[in-house]
Amino acid sequence: MASYDYDRTRDGWVDRTAVGSQDVLLLLGRVLLGAIFVQSGWGKLMNLAGFAASLEGQGLPFAFGLAIIGALVECFGGLAVVLGAWTRVAAFLVAGFTAVATLIAHRYWTYPPEQQMMQHIQFMKNLAIIGGFLTLIAAGAGRFSVDGWRRR
C-alpha cells in the first residue's frame, strides 16, 4: 500500500468516520460554503446599480461591467458549488471572486484604527473561505452531486 493510501487499521475512529462519511461531509461543506454566495450574489443581481456604485466608490474603473461579472460569478458560481456541478471550476471562480473582493473591500490596514479590527476579521474570514474552496477543488464534489451523477 502506498504511503498516501488510506489504511483503516492504523487510523482512529475519527479518521474512519470521516472517510466513511466523505460524500455526506462534502455535500454539507458545499452547501455551507456556497449558500452565502448564492444569497449575496442574488442580492447584487437584484441591485446591480447599487453594487456598481459601491465598486465605483472603491475607485474601480468599469464599475458596472465588473458588477455584472462579479454578481454572476458569485450567484451562479455559488449555486454550482451547492449543486456540485462543475465543482472544481466553480470553486476556483468563487475563490478568485472572494480574493478580489477581499483585496478591494477589506484592506484593513487602510482603515481608521477604530475600524481596523472588524475589517481584519472580515479579511481573515475571507481567507478561511478561500481555504475551503481550495479544499473543495482538491477533493471534488463527492458522490452526492451533479458531478457525481454525471460520472455514474
Short mmCIF file of N, CA and C in Angstrom, two decimals:
data_model
loop_
_atom_site.label_atom_id
_atom_site.label_comp_id
_atom_site.label_asym_id
_atom_site.label_seq_id
_atom_site.Cartn_x
_atom_site.Cartn_y
_atom_site.Cartn_z
N MET A 1 0.84 -1.17 0.00
CA MET A 1 0.00 0.00 0.00
C MET A 1 0.90 1.24 0.00
N ALA A 2 0.62 2.19 -0.89
CA ALA A 2 1.40 3.42 -0.97
C ALA A 2 1.19 4.25 0.29
N SER A 3 2.13 5.10 0.61
CA SER A 3 2.06 5.88 1.84
C SER A 3 0.88 6.84 1.84
N TYR A 4 0.38 7.22 0.68
CA TYR A 4 -0.74 8.16 0.63
C TYR A 4 -2.08 7.45 0.61
N ASP A 5 -2.11 6.12 0.52
CA ASP A 5 -3.37 5.38 0.56
C ASP A 5 -3.90 5.33 1.97
N TYR A 6 -5.19 5.22 2.08
CA TYR A 6 -5.84 5.17 3.38
C TYR A 6 -5.69 3.78 3.98
N ASP A 7 -5.26 3.70 5.22
CA ASP A 7 -5.07 2.44 5.92
C ASP A 7 -5.99 2.41 7.13
N ARG A 8 -7.10 1.67 7.04
CA ARG A 8 -8.10 1.62 8.11
C ARG A 8 -7.56 1.03 9.41
N THR A 9 -6.55 0.22 9.34
CA THR A 9 -6.06 -0.44 10.55
C THR A 9 -5.25 0.50 11.44
N ARG A 10 -4.65 1.54 10.87
CA ARG A 10 -3.79 2.45 11.64
C ARG A 10 -4.54 3.62 12.24
N ASP A 11 -5.61 4.06 11.60
CA ASP A 11 -6.25 5.30 11.99
C ASP A 11 -7.35 5.08 13.03
N GLY A 12 -7.65 6.11 13.77
CA GLY A 12 -8.66 6.06 14.81
C GLY A 12 -10.07 6.20 14.26
N TRP A 13 -11.00 6.22 15.17
CA TRP A 13 -12.41 6.27 14.79
C TRP A 13 -12.77 7.56 14.06
N VAL A 14 -12.12 8.67 14.40
CA VAL A 14 -12.42 9.93 13.71
C VAL A 14 -12.07 9.82 12.24
N ASP A 15 -10.89 9.29 11.95
CA ASP A 15 -10.47 9.13 10.55
C ASP A 15 -11.39 8.16 9.82
N ARG A 16 -11.71 7.03 10.45
CA ARG A 16 -12.59 6.05 9.80
C ARG A 16 -13.97 6.65 9.54
N THR A 17 -14.49 7.40 10.49
CA THR A 17 -15.81 8.01 10.32
C THR A 17 -15.77 9.06 9.22
N ALA A 18 -14.73 9.87 9.21
CA ALA A 18 -14.61 10.91 8.18
C ALA A 18 -14.54 10.30 6.79
N VAL A 19 -13.72 9.28 6.63
CA VAL A 19 -13.59 8.64 5.32
C VAL A 19 -14.91 7.97 4.93
N GLY A 20 -15.55 7.32 5.89
CA GLY A 20 -16.82 6.66 5.60
C GLY A 20 -17.94 7.63 5.30
N SER A 21 -17.83 8.85 5.80
CA SER A 21 -18.86 9.87 5.60
C SER A 21 -18.44 10.93 4.60
N GLN A 22 -17.42 10.67 3.84
CA GLN A 22 -16.83 11.69 2.97
C GLN A 22 -17.86 12.34 2.05
N ASP A 23 -18.71 11.56 1.41
CA ASP A 23 -19.66 12.14 0.47
C ASP A 23 -20.69 13.03 1.17
N VAL A 24 -21.14 12.64 2.34
CA VAL A 24 -22.07 13.46 3.11
C VAL A 24 -21.38 14.74 3.58
N LEU A 25 -20.14 14.61 4.05
CA LEU A 25 -19.39 15.79 4.51
C LEU A 25 -19.12 16.76 3.36
N LEU A 26 -18.81 16.23 2.18
CA LEU A 26 -18.60 17.11 1.03
C LEU A 26 -19.89 17.82 0.64
N LEU A 27 -21.02 17.12 0.71
CA LEU A 27 -22.31 17.75 0.43
C LEU A 27 -22.57 18.88 1.42
N LEU A 28 -22.42 18.60 2.71
CA LEU A 28 -22.63 19.64 3.72
C LEU A 28 -21.66 20.81 3.54
N GLY A 29 -20.41 20.51 3.28
CA GLY A 29 -19.42 21.56 3.06
C GLY A 29 -19.77 22.43 1.86
N ARG A 30 -20.20 21.79 0.77
CA ARG A 30 -20.57 22.56 -0.43
C ARG A 30 -21.75 23.48 -0.14
N VAL A 31 -22.77 22.94 0.54
CA VAL A 31 -23.96 23.75 0.84
C VAL A 31 -23.60 24.92 1.74
N LEU A 32 -22.81 24.65 2.78
CA LEU A 32 -22.44 25.71 3.71
C LEU A 32 -21.53 26.76 3.07
N LEU A 33 -20.63 26.35 2.21
CA LEU A 33 -19.76 27.30 1.52
C LEU A 33 -20.51 28.09 0.45
N GLY A 34 -21.32 27.41 -0.31
CA GLY A 34 -21.95 28.05 -1.46
C GLY A 34 -23.17 28.89 -1.15
N ALA A 35 -23.91 28.56 -0.08
CA ALA A 35 -25.18 29.23 0.19
C ALA A 35 -25.03 30.74 0.35
N ILE A 36 -24.01 31.18 1.06
CA ILE A 36 -23.83 32.61 1.29
C ILE A 36 -23.55 33.35 -0.03
N PHE A 37 -22.89 32.67 -0.96
CA PHE A 37 -22.59 33.30 -2.25
C PHE A 37 -23.84 33.38 -3.12
N VAL A 38 -24.69 32.38 -3.07
CA VAL A 38 -25.95 32.43 -3.81
C VAL A 38 -26.78 33.60 -3.30
N GLN A 39 -26.94 33.67 -1.99
CA GLN A 39 -27.75 34.73 -1.40
C GLN A 39 -27.18 36.11 -1.69
N SER A 40 -25.90 36.30 -1.46
CA SER A 40 -25.28 37.60 -1.67
C SER A 40 -25.25 37.97 -3.15
N GLY A 41 -24.91 36.99 -4.00
CA GLY A 41 -24.87 37.26 -5.44
C GLY A 41 -26.24 37.61 -6.00
N TRP A 42 -27.28 36.93 -5.51
CA TRP A 42 -28.64 37.23 -5.96
C TRP A 42 -29.02 38.66 -5.56
N GLY A 43 -28.66 39.03 -4.34
CA GLY A 43 -28.93 40.40 -3.90
C GLY A 43 -28.22 41.43 -4.78
N LYS A 44 -26.99 41.12 -5.17
CA LYS A 44 -26.26 42.03 -6.05
C LYS A 44 -26.89 42.09 -7.44
N LEU A 45 -27.35 40.93 -7.95
CA LEU A 45 -28.02 40.93 -9.26
C LEU A 45 -29.30 41.74 -9.23
N MET A 46 -30.00 41.72 -8.12
CA MET A 46 -31.25 42.47 -7.99
C MET A 46 -31.01 43.96 -7.77
N ASN A 47 -29.80 44.35 -7.48
CA ASN A 47 -29.45 45.76 -7.28
C ASN A 47 -28.08 46.03 -7.89
N LEU A 48 -27.96 45.79 -9.19
CA LEU A 48 -26.67 45.98 -9.87
C LEU A 48 -26.18 47.42 -9.77
N ALA A 49 -27.10 48.38 -9.85
CA ALA A 49 -26.69 49.78 -9.77
C ALA A 49 -26.05 50.08 -8.42
N GLY A 50 -26.62 49.57 -7.36
CA GLY A 50 -26.05 49.78 -6.03
C GLY A 50 -24.70 49.12 -5.88
N PHE A 51 -24.58 47.88 -6.40
CA PHE A 51 -23.30 47.18 -6.33
C PHE A 51 -22.25 47.93 -7.15
N ALA A 52 -22.64 48.38 -8.34
CA ALA A 52 -21.71 49.13 -9.20
C ALA A 52 -21.28 50.43 -8.50
N ALA A 53 -22.22 51.09 -7.83
CA ALA A 53 -21.87 52.33 -7.11
C ALA A 53 -20.87 52.05 -6.00
N SER A 54 -21.03 50.91 -5.32
CA SER A 54 -20.07 50.59 -4.25
C SER A 54 -18.69 50.29 -4.83
N LEU A 55 -18.63 49.64 -5.98
CA LEU A 55 -17.34 49.39 -6.64
C LEU A 55 -16.72 50.70 -7.12
N GLU A 56 -17.55 51.57 -7.66
CA GLU A 56 -17.05 52.87 -8.10
C GLU A 56 -16.52 53.67 -6.92
N GLY A 57 -17.20 53.56 -5.79
CA GLY A 57 -16.75 54.24 -4.57
C GLY A 57 -15.41 53.71 -4.07
N GLN A 58 -15.06 52.49 -4.44
CA GLN A 58 -13.77 51.91 -4.08
C GLN A 58 -12.69 52.29 -5.10
N GLY A 59 -13.09 53.08 -6.12
CA GLY A 59 -12.13 53.56 -7.11
C GLY A 59 -11.90 52.63 -8.28
N LEU A 60 -12.79 51.66 -8.50
CA LEU A 60 -12.61 50.72 -9.60
C LEU A 60 -13.13 51.29 -10.91
N PRO A 61 -12.37 51.14 -11.99
CA PRO A 61 -12.88 51.54 -13.31
C PRO A 61 -13.87 50.50 -13.82
N PHE A 62 -14.68 50.87 -14.79
CA PHE A 62 -15.64 49.94 -15.41
C PHE A 62 -16.52 49.27 -14.37
N ALA A 63 -16.98 50.05 -13.40
CA ALA A 63 -17.68 49.50 -12.24
C ALA A 63 -18.92 48.71 -12.62
N PHE A 64 -19.70 49.19 -13.57
CA PHE A 64 -20.94 48.47 -13.91
C PHE A 64 -20.64 47.12 -14.54
N GLY A 65 -19.67 47.09 -15.44
CA GLY A 65 -19.29 45.81 -16.06
C GLY A 65 -18.73 44.84 -15.03
N LEU A 66 -17.90 45.34 -14.13
CA LEU A 66 -17.36 44.49 -13.07
C LEU A 66 -18.46 44.02 -12.13
N ALA A 67 -19.46 44.87 -11.89
CA ALA A 67 -20.58 44.49 -11.03
C ALA A 67 -21.35 43.33 -11.65
N ILE A 68 -21.59 43.38 -12.94
CA ILE A 68 -22.31 42.29 -13.62
C ILE A 68 -21.51 40.99 -13.51
N ILE A 69 -20.23 41.05 -13.83
CA ILE A 69 -19.39 39.85 -13.78
C ILE A 69 -19.33 39.30 -12.35
N GLY A 70 -19.08 40.18 -11.39
CA GLY A 70 -18.96 39.75 -10.00
C GLY A 70 -20.24 39.13 -9.48
N ALA A 71 -21.37 39.76 -9.76
CA ALA A 71 -22.65 39.24 -9.27
C ALA A 71 -22.98 37.89 -9.91
N LEU A 72 -22.70 37.75 -11.20
CA LEU A 72 -22.95 36.47 -11.88
C LEU A 72 -22.06 35.36 -11.33
N VAL A 73 -20.76 35.66 -11.17
CA VAL A 73 -19.84 34.65 -10.62
C VAL A 73 -20.26 34.27 -9.21
N GLU A 74 -20.58 35.27 -8.40
CA GLU A 74 -20.93 34.99 -7.02
C GLU A 74 -22.22 34.16 -6.93
N CYS A 75 -23.26 34.57 -7.63
CA CYS A 75 -24.54 33.88 -7.54
C CYS A 75 -24.51 32.50 -8.19
N PHE A 76 -24.13 32.44 -9.45
CA PHE A 76 -24.20 31.17 -10.18
C PHE A 76 -23.02 30.26 -9.87
N GLY A 77 -21.86 30.84 -9.53
CA GLY A 77 -20.76 30.02 -9.04
C GLY A 77 -21.11 29.38 -7.71
N GLY A 78 -21.73 30.17 -6.83
CA GLY A 78 -22.18 29.62 -5.55
C GLY A 78 -23.22 28.53 -5.73
N LEU A 79 -24.14 28.74 -6.67
CA LEU A 79 -25.16 27.72 -6.96
C LEU A 79 -24.53 26.44 -7.51
N ALA A 80 -23.55 26.59 -8.39
CA ALA A 80 -22.85 25.42 -8.93
C ALA A 80 -22.13 24.66 -7.82
N VAL A 81 -21.53 25.37 -6.88
CA VAL A 81 -20.87 24.71 -5.75
C VAL A 81 -21.90 23.95 -4.91
N VAL A 82 -23.02 24.58 -4.60
CA VAL A 82 -24.07 23.93 -3.80
C VAL A 82 -24.54 22.65 -4.49
N LEU A 83 -24.77 22.73 -5.79
CA LEU A 83 -25.27 21.57 -6.53
C LEU A 83 -24.17 20.56 -6.84
N GLY A 84 -22.93 20.98 -6.73
CA GLY A 84 -21.82 20.10 -7.11
C GLY A 84 -21.73 19.93 -8.60
N ALA A 85 -21.97 21.01 -9.34
CA ALA A 85 -21.94 20.99 -10.80
C ALA A 85 -20.71 21.77 -11.27
N TRP A 86 -19.82 21.10 -12.01
CA TRP A 86 -18.57 21.72 -12.44
C TRP A 86 -17.87 22.30 -11.22
N THR A 87 -17.81 21.52 -10.18
CA THR A 87 -17.43 21.98 -8.85
C THR A 87 -16.05 22.60 -8.80
N ARG A 88 -15.08 21.95 -9.40
CA ARG A 88 -13.71 22.48 -9.30
C ARG A 88 -13.60 23.83 -10.01
N VAL A 89 -14.22 23.96 -11.17
CA VAL A 89 -14.19 25.24 -11.89
C VAL A 89 -14.95 26.30 -11.11
N ALA A 90 -16.14 25.94 -10.62
CA ALA A 90 -16.94 26.90 -9.86
C ALA A 90 -16.22 27.33 -8.58
N ALA A 91 -15.62 26.38 -7.87
CA ALA A 91 -14.90 26.72 -6.65
C ALA A 91 -13.71 27.63 -6.95
N PHE A 92 -13.03 27.36 -8.05
CA PHE A 92 -11.90 28.20 -8.46
C PHE A 92 -12.38 29.64 -8.74
N LEU A 93 -13.49 29.77 -9.47
CA LEU A 93 -14.01 31.10 -9.81
C LEU A 93 -14.49 31.86 -8.57
N VAL A 94 -15.20 31.17 -7.69
CA VAL A 94 -15.71 31.85 -6.49
C VAL A 94 -14.55 32.18 -5.53
N ALA A 95 -13.56 31.32 -5.47
CA ALA A 95 -12.37 31.63 -4.66
C ALA A 95 -11.68 32.87 -5.22
N GLY A 96 -11.57 32.96 -6.54
CA GLY A 96 -10.98 34.14 -7.17
C GLY A 96 -11.80 35.39 -6.88
N PHE A 97 -13.13 35.27 -7.00
CA PHE A 97 -14.01 36.39 -6.67
C PHE A 97 -13.78 36.84 -5.23
N THR A 98 -13.69 35.88 -4.32
CA THR A 98 -13.51 36.19 -2.90
C THR A 98 -12.17 36.86 -2.66
N ALA A 99 -11.13 36.39 -3.33
CA ALA A 99 -9.81 37.01 -3.19
C ALA A 99 -9.84 38.46 -3.66
N VAL A 100 -10.44 38.70 -4.82
CA VAL A 100 -10.51 40.06 -5.35
C VAL A 100 -11.36 40.94 -4.43
N ALA A 101 -12.51 40.43 -4.01
CA ALA A 101 -13.39 41.20 -3.12
C ALA A 101 -12.67 41.54 -1.81
N THR A 102 -11.88 40.61 -1.31
CA THR A 102 -11.13 40.84 -0.07
C THR A 102 -10.12 41.97 -0.26
N LEU A 103 -9.43 41.95 -1.38
CA LEU A 103 -8.41 42.98 -1.63
C LEU A 103 -9.03 44.34 -1.95
N ILE A 104 -10.27 44.35 -2.40
CA ILE A 104 -10.96 45.61 -2.68
C ILE A 104 -11.58 46.18 -1.41
N ALA A 105 -12.30 45.36 -0.67
CA ALA A 105 -13.16 45.87 0.39
C ALA A 105 -12.62 45.69 1.81
N HIS A 106 -11.65 44.82 2.01
CA HIS A 106 -11.23 44.52 3.38
C HIS A 106 -9.74 44.75 3.61
N ARG A 107 -9.20 45.80 3.00
CA ARG A 107 -7.80 46.17 3.23
C ARG A 107 -7.73 46.88 4.58
N TYR A 108 -7.76 46.09 5.62
CA TYR A 108 -7.89 46.62 6.98
C TYR A 108 -6.81 47.63 7.33
N TRP A 109 -5.64 47.49 6.73
CA TRP A 109 -4.53 48.39 7.04
C TRP A 109 -4.77 49.81 6.53
N THR A 110 -5.78 50.00 5.66
CA THR A 110 -6.08 51.34 5.14
C THR A 110 -7.21 52.02 5.91
N TYR A 111 -7.85 51.32 6.82
CA TYR A 111 -8.99 51.85 7.56
C TYR A 111 -8.53 52.62 8.79
N PRO A 112 -9.39 53.50 9.30
CA PRO A 112 -9.09 54.18 10.56
C PRO A 112 -8.93 53.15 11.68
N PRO A 113 -8.15 53.46 12.70
CA PRO A 113 -7.87 52.49 13.77
C PRO A 113 -9.12 51.85 14.38
N GLU A 114 -10.19 52.62 14.54
CA GLU A 114 -11.40 52.08 15.18
C GLU A 114 -12.13 51.07 14.28
N GLN A 115 -11.81 51.02 12.99
CA GLN A 115 -12.44 50.07 12.07
C GLN A 115 -11.51 48.92 11.68
N GLN A 116 -10.25 49.00 12.03
CA GLN A 116 -9.29 48.00 11.58
C GLN A 116 -9.58 46.60 12.10
N MET A 117 -9.99 46.46 13.35
CA MET A 117 -10.23 45.14 13.90
C MET A 117 -11.36 44.42 13.14
N MET A 118 -12.47 45.10 12.89
CA MET A 118 -13.58 44.47 12.17
C MET A 118 -13.17 44.12 10.74
N GLN A 119 -12.45 45.01 10.08
CA GLN A 119 -12.01 44.72 8.73
C GLN A 119 -10.97 43.58 8.71
N HIS A 120 -10.15 43.50 9.74
CA HIS A 120 -9.18 42.40 9.83
C HIS A 120 -9.92 41.07 10.00
N ILE A 121 -10.97 41.07 10.80
CA ILE A 121 -11.79 39.86 10.97
C ILE A 121 -12.40 39.46 9.63
N GLN A 122 -12.94 40.42 8.89
CA GLN A 122 -13.53 40.12 7.58
C GLN A 122 -12.48 39.60 6.61
N PHE A 123 -11.32 40.18 6.64
CA PHE A 123 -10.20 39.75 5.80
C PHE A 123 -9.85 38.29 6.10
N MET A 124 -9.68 37.97 7.37
CA MET A 124 -9.30 36.61 7.76
C MET A 124 -10.43 35.61 7.47
N LYS A 125 -11.69 36.01 7.66
CA LYS A 125 -12.83 35.16 7.33
C LYS A 125 -12.80 34.80 5.86
N ASN A 126 -12.53 35.78 5.03
CA ASN A 126 -12.47 35.52 3.59
C ASN A 126 -11.31 34.60 3.23
N LEU A 127 -10.18 34.74 3.91
CA LEU A 127 -9.07 33.81 3.67
C LEU A 127 -9.49 32.38 4.03
N ALA A 128 -10.24 32.22 5.12
CA ALA A 128 -10.72 30.89 5.50
C ALA A 128 -11.69 30.34 4.45
N ILE A 129 -12.55 31.17 3.92
CA ILE A 129 -13.48 30.74 2.87
C ILE A 129 -12.69 30.31 1.63
N ILE A 130 -11.68 31.07 1.26
CA ILE A 130 -10.84 30.69 0.13
C ILE A 130 -10.20 29.34 0.39
N GLY A 131 -9.74 29.12 1.62
CA GLY A 131 -9.19 27.81 2.00
C GLY A 131 -10.20 26.69 1.83
N GLY A 132 -11.44 26.95 2.19
CA GLY A 132 -12.49 25.96 1.98
C GLY A 132 -12.67 25.63 0.51
N PHE A 133 -12.64 26.65 -0.33
CA PHE A 133 -12.77 26.41 -1.78
C PHE A 133 -11.57 25.66 -2.33
N LEU A 134 -10.38 25.96 -1.85
CA LEU A 134 -9.19 25.23 -2.30
C LEU A 134 -9.30 23.75 -1.92
N THR A 135 -9.81 23.49 -0.74
CA THR A 135 -10.03 22.11 -0.30
C THR A 135 -11.04 21.42 -1.20
N LEU A 136 -12.09 22.12 -1.56
CA LEU A 136 -13.11 21.57 -2.45
C LEU A 136 -12.54 21.31 -3.84
N ILE A 137 -11.68 22.18 -4.31
CA ILE A 137 -11.01 21.95 -5.59
C ILE A 137 -10.20 20.66 -5.53
N ALA A 138 -9.50 20.44 -4.43
CA ALA A 138 -8.68 19.23 -4.28
C ALA A 138 -9.53 17.97 -4.14
N ALA A 139 -10.61 18.05 -3.37
CA ALA A 139 -11.41 16.86 -3.05
C ALA A 139 -12.46 16.54 -4.10
N GLY A 140 -12.95 17.56 -4.80
CA GLY A 140 -14.07 17.34 -5.72
C GLY A 140 -15.39 17.40 -4.97
N ALA A 141 -16.47 17.16 -5.69
CA ALA A 141 -17.81 17.36 -5.15
C ALA A 141 -18.33 16.19 -4.34
N GLY A 142 -17.80 15.00 -4.57
CA GLY A 142 -18.33 13.82 -3.90
C GLY A 142 -19.46 13.19 -4.70
N ARG A 143 -19.95 12.09 -4.18
CA ARG A 143 -20.96 11.30 -4.88
C ARG A 143 -22.31 11.99 -4.95
N PHE A 144 -22.68 12.74 -3.90
CA PHE A 144 -24.00 13.39 -3.85
C PHE A 144 -23.93 14.77 -4.51
N SER A 145 -23.77 14.74 -5.83
CA SER A 145 -23.59 15.98 -6.59
C SER A 145 -23.93 15.74 -8.04
N VAL A 146 -24.09 16.82 -8.77
CA VAL A 146 -24.29 16.70 -10.23
C VAL A 146 -23.05 16.07 -10.85
N ASP A 147 -21.87 16.49 -10.40
CA ASP A 147 -20.64 15.87 -10.92
C ASP A 147 -20.60 14.37 -10.66
N GLY A 148 -20.99 13.97 -9.46
CA GLY A 148 -21.03 12.54 -9.12
C GLY A 148 -22.03 11.79 -9.96
N TRP A 149 -23.18 12.41 -10.19
CA TRP A 149 -24.22 11.80 -11.03
C TRP A 149 -23.72 11.65 -12.46
N ARG A 150 -23.02 12.66 -12.97
CA ARG A 150 -22.52 12.61 -14.36
C ARG A 150 -21.46 11.54 -14.52
N ARG A 151 -20.68 11.26 -13.47
CA ARG A 151 -19.65 10.23 -13.54
C ARG A 151 -20.23 8.82 -13.55
N ARG A 152 -21.41 8.65 -12.98
CA ARG A 152 -22.01 7.32 -12.91
C ARG A 152 -22.64 6.92 -14.22
#
